Coordinates of N, CA and C in Angstrom, one line a residue:
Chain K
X1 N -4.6 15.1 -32.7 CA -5.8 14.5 -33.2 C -5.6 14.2 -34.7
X2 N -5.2 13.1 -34.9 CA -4.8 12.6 -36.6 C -6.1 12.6 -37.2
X3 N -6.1 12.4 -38.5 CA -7.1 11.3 -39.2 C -7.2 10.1 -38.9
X4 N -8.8 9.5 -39.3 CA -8.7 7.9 -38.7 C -8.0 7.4 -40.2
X5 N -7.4 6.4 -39.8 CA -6.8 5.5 -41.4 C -7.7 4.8 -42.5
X6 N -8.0 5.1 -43.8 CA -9.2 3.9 -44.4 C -7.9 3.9 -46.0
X7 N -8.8 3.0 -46.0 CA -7.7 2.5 -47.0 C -8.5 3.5 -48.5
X8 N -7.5 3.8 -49.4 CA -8.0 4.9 -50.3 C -8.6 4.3 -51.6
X9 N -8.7 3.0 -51.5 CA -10.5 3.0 -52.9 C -10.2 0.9 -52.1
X10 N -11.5 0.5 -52.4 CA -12.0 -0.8 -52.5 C -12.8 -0.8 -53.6
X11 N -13.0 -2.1 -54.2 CA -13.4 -2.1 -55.6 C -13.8 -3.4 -55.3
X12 N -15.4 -4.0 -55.7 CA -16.2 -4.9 -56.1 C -16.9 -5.1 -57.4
X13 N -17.4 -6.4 -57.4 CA -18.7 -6.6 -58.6 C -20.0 -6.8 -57.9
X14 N -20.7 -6.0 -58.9 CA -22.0 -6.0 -58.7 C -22.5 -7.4 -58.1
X15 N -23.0 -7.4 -56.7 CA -23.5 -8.3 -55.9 C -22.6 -8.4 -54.8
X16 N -21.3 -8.5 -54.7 CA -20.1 -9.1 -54.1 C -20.3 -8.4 -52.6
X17 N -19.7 -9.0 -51.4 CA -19.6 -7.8 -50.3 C -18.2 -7.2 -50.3
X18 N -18.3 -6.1 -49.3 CA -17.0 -5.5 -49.4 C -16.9 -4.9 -48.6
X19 N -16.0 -4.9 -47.6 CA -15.8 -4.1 -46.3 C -14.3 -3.2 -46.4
X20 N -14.9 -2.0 -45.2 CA -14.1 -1.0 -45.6 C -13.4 -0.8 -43.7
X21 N -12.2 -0.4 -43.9 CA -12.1 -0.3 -42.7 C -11.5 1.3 -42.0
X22 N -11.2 1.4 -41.0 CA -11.5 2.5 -40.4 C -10.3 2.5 -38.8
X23 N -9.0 2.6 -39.1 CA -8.6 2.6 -37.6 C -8.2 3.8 -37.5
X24 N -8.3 3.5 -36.0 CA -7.8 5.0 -35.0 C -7.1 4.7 -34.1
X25 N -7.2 5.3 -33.0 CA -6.4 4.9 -31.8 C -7.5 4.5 -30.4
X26 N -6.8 4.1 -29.1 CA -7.5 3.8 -28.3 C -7.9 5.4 -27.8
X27 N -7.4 6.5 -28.4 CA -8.5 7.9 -27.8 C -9.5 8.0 -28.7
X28 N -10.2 7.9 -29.1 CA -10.8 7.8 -30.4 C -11.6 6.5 -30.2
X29 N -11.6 5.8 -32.0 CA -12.5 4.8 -32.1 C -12.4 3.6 -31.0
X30 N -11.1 3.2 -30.0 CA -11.4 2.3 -29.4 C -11.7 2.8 -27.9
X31 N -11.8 3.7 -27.7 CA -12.4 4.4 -26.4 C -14.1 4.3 -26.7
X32 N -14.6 4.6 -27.9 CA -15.7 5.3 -27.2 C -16.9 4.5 -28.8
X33 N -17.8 4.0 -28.6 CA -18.9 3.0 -29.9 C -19.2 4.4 -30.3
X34 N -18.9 5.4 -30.9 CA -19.6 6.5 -31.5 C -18.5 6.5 -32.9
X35 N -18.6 5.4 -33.7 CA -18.1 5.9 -34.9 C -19.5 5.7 -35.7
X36 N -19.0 6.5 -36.7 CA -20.6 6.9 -37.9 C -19.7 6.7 -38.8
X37 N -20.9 6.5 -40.1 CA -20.2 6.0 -41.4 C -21.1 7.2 -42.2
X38 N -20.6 7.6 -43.1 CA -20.8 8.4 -44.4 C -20.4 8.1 -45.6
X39 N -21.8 8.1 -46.4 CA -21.7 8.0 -48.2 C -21.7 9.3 -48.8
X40 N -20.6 9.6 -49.6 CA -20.7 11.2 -50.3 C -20.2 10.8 -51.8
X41 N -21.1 11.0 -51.9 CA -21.2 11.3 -54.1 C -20.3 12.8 -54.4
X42 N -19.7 12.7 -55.0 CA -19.1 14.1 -55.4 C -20.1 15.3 -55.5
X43 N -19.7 16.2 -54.8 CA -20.9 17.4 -55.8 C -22.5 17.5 -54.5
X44 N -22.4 16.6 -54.1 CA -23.8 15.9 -53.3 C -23.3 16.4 -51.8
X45 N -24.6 16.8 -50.9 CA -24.3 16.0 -49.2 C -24.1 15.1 -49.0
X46 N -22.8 14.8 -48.0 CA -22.8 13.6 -47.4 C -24.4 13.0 -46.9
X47 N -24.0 11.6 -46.6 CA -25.2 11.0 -46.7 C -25.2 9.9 -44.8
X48 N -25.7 10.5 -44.0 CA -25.3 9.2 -42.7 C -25.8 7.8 -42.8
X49 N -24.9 6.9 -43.0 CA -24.9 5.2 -43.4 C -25.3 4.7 -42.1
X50 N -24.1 4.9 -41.1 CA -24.1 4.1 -39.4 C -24.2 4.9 -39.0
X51 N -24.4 4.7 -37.4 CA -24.0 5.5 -36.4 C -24.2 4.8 -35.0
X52 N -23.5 5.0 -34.2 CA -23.6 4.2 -32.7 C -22.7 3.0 -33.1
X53 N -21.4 2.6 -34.3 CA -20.9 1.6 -34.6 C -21.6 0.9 -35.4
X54 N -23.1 0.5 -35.5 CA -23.6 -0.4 -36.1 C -25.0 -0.1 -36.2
X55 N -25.6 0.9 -36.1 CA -26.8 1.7 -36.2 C -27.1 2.2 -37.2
X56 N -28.6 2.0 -38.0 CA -28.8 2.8 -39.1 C -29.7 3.2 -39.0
X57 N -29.8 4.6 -39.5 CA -30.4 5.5 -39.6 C -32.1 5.0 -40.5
X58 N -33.2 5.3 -40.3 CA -34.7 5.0 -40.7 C -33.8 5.3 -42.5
X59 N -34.3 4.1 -43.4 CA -34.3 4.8 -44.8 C -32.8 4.1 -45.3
X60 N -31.8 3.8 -44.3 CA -31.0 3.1 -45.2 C -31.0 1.7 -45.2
X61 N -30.6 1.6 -46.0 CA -30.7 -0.1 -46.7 C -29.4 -0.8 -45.7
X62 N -30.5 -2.2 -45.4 CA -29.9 -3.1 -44.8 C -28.5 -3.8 -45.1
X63 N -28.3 -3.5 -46.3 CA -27.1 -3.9 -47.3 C -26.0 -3.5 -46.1
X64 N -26.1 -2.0 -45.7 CA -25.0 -1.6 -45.0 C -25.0 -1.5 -43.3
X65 N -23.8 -2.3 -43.2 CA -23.9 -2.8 -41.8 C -22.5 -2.5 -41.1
X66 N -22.3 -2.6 -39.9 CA -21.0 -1.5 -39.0 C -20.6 -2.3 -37.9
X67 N -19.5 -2.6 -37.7 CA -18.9 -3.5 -36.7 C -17.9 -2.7 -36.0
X68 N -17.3 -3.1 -34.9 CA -15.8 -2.6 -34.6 C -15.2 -3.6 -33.4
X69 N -13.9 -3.3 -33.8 CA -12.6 -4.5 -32.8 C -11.5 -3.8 -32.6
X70 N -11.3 -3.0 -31.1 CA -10.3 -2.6 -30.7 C -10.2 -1.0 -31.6
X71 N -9.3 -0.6 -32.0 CA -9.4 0.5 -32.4 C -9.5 0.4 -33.8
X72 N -10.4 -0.6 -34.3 CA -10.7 -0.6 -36.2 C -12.2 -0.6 -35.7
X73 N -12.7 0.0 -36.6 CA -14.2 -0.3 -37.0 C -14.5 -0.3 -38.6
X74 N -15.1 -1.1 -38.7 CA -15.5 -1.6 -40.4 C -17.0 -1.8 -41.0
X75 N -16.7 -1.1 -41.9 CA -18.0 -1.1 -43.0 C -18.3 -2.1 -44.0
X76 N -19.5 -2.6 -43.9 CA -19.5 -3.9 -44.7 C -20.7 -3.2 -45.7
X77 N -20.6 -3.5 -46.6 CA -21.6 -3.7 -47.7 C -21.7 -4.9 -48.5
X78 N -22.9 -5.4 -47.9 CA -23.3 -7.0 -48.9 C -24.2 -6.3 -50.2
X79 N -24.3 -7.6 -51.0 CA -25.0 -7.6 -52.1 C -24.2 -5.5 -53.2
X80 N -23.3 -5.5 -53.3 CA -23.2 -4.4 -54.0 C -23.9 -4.0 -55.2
X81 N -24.1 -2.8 -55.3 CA -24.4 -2.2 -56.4 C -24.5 -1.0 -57.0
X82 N -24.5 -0.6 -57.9 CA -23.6 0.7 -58.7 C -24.1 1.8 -58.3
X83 N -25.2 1.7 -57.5 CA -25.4 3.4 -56.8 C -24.5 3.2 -55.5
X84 N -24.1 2.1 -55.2 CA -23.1 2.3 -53.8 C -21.6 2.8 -54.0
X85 N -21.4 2.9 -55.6 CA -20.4 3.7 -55.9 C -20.3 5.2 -55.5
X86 N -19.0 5.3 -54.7 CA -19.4 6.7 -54.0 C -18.2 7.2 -52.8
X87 N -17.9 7.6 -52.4 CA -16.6 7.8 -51.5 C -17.3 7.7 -50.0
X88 N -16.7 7.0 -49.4 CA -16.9 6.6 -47.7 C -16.0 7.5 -46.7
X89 N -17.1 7.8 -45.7 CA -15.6 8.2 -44.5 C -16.5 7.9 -43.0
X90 N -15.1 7.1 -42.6 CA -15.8 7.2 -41.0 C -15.7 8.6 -40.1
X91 N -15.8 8.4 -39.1 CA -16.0 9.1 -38.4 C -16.1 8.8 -36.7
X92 N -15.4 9.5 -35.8 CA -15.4 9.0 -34.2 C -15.1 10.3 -33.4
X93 N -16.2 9.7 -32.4 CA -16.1 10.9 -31.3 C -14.8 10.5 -30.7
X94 N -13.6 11.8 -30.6 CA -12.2 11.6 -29.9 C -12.5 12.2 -28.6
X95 N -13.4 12.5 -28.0 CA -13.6 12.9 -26.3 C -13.4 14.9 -26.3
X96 N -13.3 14.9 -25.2 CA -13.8 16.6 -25.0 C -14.4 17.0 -25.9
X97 N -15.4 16.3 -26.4 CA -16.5 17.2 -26.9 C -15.8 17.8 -28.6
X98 N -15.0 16.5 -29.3 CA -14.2 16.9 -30.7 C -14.2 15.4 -31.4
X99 N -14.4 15.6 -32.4 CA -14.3 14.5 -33.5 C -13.4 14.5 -34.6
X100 N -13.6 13.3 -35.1 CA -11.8 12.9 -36.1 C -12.5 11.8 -36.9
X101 N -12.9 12.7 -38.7 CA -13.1 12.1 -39.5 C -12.0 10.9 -40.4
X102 N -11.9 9.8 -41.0 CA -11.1 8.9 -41.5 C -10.6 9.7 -43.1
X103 N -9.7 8.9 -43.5 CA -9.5 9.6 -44.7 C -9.5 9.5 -46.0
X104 N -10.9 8.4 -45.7 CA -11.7 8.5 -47.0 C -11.6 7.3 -47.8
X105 N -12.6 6.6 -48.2 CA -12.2 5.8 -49.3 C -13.2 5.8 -50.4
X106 N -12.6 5.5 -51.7 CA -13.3 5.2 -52.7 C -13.8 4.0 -53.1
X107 N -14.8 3.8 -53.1 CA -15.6 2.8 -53.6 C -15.9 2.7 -55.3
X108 N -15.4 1.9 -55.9 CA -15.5 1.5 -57.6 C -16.3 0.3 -57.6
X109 N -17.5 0.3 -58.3 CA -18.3 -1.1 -58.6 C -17.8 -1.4 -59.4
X110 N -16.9 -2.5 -60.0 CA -17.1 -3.3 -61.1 C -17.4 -3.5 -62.5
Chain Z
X1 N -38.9 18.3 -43.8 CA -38.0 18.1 -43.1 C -37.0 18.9 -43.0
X2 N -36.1 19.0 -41.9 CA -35.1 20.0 -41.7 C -34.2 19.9 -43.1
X3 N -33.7 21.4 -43.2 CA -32.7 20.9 -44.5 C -31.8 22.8 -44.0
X4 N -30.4 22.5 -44.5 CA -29.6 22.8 -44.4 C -28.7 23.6 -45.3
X5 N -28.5 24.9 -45.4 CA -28.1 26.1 -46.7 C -27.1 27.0 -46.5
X6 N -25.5 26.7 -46.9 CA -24.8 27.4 -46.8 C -24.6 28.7 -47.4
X7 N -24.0 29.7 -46.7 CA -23.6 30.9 -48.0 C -22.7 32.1 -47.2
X8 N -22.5 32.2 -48.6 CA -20.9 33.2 -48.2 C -20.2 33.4 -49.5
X9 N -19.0 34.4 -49.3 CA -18.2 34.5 -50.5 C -17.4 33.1 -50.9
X10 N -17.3 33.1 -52.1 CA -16.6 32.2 -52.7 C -15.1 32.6 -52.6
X11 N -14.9 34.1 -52.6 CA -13.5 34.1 -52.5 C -12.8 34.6 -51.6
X12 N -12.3 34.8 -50.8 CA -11.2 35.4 -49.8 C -9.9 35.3 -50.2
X13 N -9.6 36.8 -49.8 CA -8.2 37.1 -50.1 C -6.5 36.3 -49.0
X14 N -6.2 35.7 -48.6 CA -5.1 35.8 -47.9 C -4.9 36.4 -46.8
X15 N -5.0 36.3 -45.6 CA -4.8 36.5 -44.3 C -6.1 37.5 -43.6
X16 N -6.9 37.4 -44.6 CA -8.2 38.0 -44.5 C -9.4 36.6 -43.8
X17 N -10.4 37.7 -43.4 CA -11.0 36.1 -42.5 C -12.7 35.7 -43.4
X18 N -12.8 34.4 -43.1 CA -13.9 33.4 -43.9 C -14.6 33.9 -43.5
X19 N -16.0 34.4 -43.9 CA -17.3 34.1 -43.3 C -18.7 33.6 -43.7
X20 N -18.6 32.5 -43.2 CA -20.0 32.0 -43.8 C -21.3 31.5 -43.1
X21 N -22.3 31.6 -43.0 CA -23.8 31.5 -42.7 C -24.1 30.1 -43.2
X22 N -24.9 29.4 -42.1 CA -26.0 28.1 -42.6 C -27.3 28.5 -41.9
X23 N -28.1 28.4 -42.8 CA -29.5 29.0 -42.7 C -30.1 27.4 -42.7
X24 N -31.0 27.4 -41.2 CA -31.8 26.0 -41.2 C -33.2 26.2 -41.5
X25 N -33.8 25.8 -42.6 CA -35.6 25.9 -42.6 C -36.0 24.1 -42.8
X26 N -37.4 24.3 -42.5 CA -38.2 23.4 -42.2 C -38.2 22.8 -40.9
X27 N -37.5 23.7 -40.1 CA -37.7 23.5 -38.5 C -36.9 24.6 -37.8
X28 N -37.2 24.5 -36.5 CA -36.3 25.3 -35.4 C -34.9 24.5 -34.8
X29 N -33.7 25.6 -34.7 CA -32.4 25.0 -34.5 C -32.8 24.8 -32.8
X30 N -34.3 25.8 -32.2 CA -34.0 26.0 -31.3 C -34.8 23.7 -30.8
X31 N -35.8 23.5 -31.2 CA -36.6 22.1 -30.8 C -36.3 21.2 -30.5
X32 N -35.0 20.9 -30.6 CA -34.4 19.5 -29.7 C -33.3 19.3 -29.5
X33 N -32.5 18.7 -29.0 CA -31.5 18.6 -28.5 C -30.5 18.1 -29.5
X34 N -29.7 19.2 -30.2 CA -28.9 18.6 -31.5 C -27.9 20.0 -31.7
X35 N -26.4 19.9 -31.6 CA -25.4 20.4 -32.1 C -25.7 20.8 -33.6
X36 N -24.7 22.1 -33.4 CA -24.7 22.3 -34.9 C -22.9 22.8 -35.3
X37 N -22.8 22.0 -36.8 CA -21.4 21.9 -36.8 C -21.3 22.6 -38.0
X38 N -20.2 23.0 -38.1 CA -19.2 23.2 -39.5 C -17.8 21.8 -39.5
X39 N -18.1 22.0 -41.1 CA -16.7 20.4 -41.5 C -16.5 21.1 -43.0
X40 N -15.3 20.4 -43.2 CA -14.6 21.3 -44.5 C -13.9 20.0 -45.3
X41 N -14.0 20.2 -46.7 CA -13.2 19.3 -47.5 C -12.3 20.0 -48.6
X42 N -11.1 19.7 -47.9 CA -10.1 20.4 -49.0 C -10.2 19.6 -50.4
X43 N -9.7 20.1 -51.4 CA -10.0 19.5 -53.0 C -8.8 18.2 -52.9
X44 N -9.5 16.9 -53.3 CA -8.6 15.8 -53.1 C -8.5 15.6 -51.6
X45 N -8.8 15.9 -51.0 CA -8.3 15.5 -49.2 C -9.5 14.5 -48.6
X46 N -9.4 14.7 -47.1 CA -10.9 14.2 -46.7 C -11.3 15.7 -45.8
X47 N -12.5 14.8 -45.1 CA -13.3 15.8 -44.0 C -12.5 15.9 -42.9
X48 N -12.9 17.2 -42.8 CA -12.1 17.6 -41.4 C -13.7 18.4 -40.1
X49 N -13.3 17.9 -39.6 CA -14.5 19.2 -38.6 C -13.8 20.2 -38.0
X50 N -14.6 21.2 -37.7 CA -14.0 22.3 -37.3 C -14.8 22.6 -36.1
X51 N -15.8 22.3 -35.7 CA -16.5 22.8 -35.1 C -18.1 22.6 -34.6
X52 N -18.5 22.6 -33.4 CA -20.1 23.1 -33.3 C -20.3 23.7 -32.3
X53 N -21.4 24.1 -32.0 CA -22.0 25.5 -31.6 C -23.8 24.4 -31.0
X54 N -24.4 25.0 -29.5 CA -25.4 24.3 -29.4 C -25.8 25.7 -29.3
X55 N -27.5 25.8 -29.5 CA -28.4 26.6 -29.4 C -28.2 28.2 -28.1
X56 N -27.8 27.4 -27.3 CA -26.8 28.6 -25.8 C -26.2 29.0 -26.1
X57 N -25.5 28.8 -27.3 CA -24.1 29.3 -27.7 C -22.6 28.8 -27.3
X58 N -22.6 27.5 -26.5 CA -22.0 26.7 -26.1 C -20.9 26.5 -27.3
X59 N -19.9 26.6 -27.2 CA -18.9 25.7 -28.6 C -17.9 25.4 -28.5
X60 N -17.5 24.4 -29.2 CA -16.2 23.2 -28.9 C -15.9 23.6 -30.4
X61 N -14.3 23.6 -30.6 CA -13.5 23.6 -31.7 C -12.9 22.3 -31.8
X62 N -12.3 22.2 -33.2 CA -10.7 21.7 -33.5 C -9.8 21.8 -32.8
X63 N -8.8 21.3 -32.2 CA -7.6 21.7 -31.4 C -7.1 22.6 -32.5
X64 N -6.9 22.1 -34.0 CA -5.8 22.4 -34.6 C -6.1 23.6 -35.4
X65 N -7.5 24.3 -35.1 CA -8.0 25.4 -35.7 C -8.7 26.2 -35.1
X66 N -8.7 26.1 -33.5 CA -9.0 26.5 -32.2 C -8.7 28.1 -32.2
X67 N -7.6 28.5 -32.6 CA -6.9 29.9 -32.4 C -7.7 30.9 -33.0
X68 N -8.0 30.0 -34.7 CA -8.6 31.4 -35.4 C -10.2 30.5 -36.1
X69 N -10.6 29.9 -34.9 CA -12.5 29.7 -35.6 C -13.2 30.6 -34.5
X70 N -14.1 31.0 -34.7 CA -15.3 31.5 -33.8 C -16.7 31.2 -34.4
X71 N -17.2 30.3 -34.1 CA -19.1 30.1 -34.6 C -19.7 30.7 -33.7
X72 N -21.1 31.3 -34.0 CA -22.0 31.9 -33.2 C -23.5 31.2 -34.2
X73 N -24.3 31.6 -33.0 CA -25.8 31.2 -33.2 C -26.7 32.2 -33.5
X74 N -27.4 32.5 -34.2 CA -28.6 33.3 -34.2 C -30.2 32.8 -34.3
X75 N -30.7 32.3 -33.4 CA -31.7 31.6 -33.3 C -33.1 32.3 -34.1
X76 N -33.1 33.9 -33.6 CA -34.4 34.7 -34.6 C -34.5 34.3 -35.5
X77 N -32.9 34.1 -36.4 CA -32.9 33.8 -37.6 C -32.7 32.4 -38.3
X78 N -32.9 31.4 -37.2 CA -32.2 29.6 -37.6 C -31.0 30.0 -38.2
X79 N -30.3 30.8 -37.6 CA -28.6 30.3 -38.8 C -27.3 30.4 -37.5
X80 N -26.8 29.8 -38.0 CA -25.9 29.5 -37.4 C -24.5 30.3 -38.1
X81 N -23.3 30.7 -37.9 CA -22.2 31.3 -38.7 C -20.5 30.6 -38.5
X82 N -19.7 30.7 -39.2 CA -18.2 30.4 -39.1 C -17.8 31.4 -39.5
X83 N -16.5 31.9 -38.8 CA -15.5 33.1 -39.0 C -14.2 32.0 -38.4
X84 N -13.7 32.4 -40.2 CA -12.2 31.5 -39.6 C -11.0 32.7 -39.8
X85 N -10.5 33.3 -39.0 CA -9.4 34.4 -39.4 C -8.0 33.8 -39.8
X86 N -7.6 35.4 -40.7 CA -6.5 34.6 -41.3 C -6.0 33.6 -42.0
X87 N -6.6 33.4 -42.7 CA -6.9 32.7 -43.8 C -5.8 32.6 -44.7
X88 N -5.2 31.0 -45.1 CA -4.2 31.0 -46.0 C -4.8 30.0 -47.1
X89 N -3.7 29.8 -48.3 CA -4.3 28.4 -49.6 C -4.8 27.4 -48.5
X90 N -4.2 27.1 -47.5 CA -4.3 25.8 -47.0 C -6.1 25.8 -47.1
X91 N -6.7 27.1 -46.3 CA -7.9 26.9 -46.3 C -8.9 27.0 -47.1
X92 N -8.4 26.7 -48.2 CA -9.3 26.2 -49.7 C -10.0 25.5 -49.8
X93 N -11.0 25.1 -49.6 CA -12.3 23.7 -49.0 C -13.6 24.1 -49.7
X94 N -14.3 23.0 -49.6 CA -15.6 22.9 -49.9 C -16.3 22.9 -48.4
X95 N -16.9 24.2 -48.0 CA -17.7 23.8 -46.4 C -18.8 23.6 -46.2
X96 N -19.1 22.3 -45.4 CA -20.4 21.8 -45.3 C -21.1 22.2 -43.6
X97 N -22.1 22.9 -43.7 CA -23.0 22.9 -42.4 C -23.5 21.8 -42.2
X98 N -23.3 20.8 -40.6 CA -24.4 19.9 -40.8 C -24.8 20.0 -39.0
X99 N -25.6 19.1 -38.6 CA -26.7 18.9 -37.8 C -26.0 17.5 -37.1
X100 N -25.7 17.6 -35.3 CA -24.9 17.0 -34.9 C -26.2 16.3 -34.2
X101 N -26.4 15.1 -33.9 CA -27.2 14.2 -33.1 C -26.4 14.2 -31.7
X102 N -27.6 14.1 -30.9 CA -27.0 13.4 -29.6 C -25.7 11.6 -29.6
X103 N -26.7 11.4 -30.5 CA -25.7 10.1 -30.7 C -24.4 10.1 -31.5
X104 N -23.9 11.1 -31.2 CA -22.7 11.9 -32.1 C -22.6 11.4 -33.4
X105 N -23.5 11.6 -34.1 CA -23.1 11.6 -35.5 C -24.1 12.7 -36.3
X106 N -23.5 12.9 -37.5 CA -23.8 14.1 -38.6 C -25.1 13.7 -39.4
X107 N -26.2 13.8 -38.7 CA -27.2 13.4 -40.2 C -27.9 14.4 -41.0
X108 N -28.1 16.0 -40.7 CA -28.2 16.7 -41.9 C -27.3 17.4 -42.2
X109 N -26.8 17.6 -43.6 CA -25.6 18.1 -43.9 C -26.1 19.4 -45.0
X110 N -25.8 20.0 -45.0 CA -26.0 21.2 -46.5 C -25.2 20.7 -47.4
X111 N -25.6 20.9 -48.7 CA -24.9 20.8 -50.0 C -23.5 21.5 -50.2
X112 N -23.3 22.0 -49.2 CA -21.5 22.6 -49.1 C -21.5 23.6 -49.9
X113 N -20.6 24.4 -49.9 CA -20.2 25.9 -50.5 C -18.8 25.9 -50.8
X114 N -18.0 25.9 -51.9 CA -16.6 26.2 -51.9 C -15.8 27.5 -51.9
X115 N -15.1 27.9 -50.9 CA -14.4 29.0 -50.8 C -13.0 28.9 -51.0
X116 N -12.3 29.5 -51.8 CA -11.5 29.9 -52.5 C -10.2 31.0 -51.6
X117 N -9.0 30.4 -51.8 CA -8.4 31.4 -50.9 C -7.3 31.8 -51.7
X118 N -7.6 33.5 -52.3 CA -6.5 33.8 -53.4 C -6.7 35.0 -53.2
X119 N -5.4 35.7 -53.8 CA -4.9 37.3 -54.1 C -5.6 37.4 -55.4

């Protein structure tokens, strides 16, 4: 059970989109639509973004939206902005009832 | 709303074992149908999960930390517990309690607790 792969920082300007991505394997994210996305501020609780691949939770902002193809799944964020600075991690159900967080990316606004 | 509170020693000694408590208020662990997990962030690394535990006492590990985790439930009390034995630096992390949805994902998480693994 590895980590899923994310790439370690993406960087935008205020407004810009920016997607983040997220591979695994076909045991994992391309087996099964249960990846979730998380926003964690240093110091802070993680925060749930997605979930169900492209599902959001009551309360978060439309900005952030969730796709997947084959064993990637990706995080989009349109219109950026400097509270969306913050470190990302996906997240996927790997089966028997066990999960396998990504390994993290940093987000820099501009 | 539900909210989520870790606690335990900050420090452990070396081959000695972790133990830490998440205390859930503003609701019962027992009212719906929702896992409850331990995840850990080593300093600089990412999240790792270790584990959850459902209300029965049901629990699924880590493969790769399977040997020495044990979670249990204490529902009188809403808390939930992790005992990780044997304990080396490796297990130096920030540990977060959180709240596992049926739709497998984490949406309440505790503010994390850092435990410290030194002589």
């Amino acid at each position: 059970q590895s980590a899923l792969t994310q790439p370690a920082s993406v960087s935008g300007s205020p407004g810009q989109s920016i997607t983040i991505s997220c591979t695994g394997t076909s045991s994992d994210v391309g087996s099964y639509n249960l990846v979730s996305w998380y926003q964690h501020h240093p110091g802070k609780a993680p925060k749930l973004m997605i979930y169900e691949v492209n599902k959001r939770p009551s309360g978060v902002s439309n900005r952030f939206s969730g796709s997947k193809s084959g064993n990637t799944a990706s995080l989009t964020i349109s219109g950026l902005q400097a509270e969306d600075e913050a470190d990302y991690y996906c997240c996927s159900y790997a089966g028997s009832s066990t999960y396998v967080f990504g390994t993290g990316t940093k987000v820099t606004v501009l | 709303q539900v909210q989520l509170q870790e606690s335990g020693p900050g420090l452990v000694k070396p081959s000695q074992t972790l133990s830490l408590t998440c205390t859930v208020s503003g609701g019962s662990m027992s009212s719906g149908p929702y896992y409850w997990s331990w995840i850990r962030q080593p300093a600089g690394k990412g999240l790792e999960w270790i584990g959850r535990i459902y209300t029965s006492g049901s629990t699924k590990y880590n493969p790769s930390l399977k040997s020495r985790v044990t979670i249990s439930v204490d529902t009188s009390k809403n808390q939930f517990s992790l005992r990780l034995s044997s304990v080396t630096a490796a297990d130096t992390a920030v540990y977060y309690c959180a709240r596992l949805q049926m739709a497998d994902a984490f949406d309440i998480w505790g503010q994390g607790t850092k435990v410290t693994v030194s002589s």
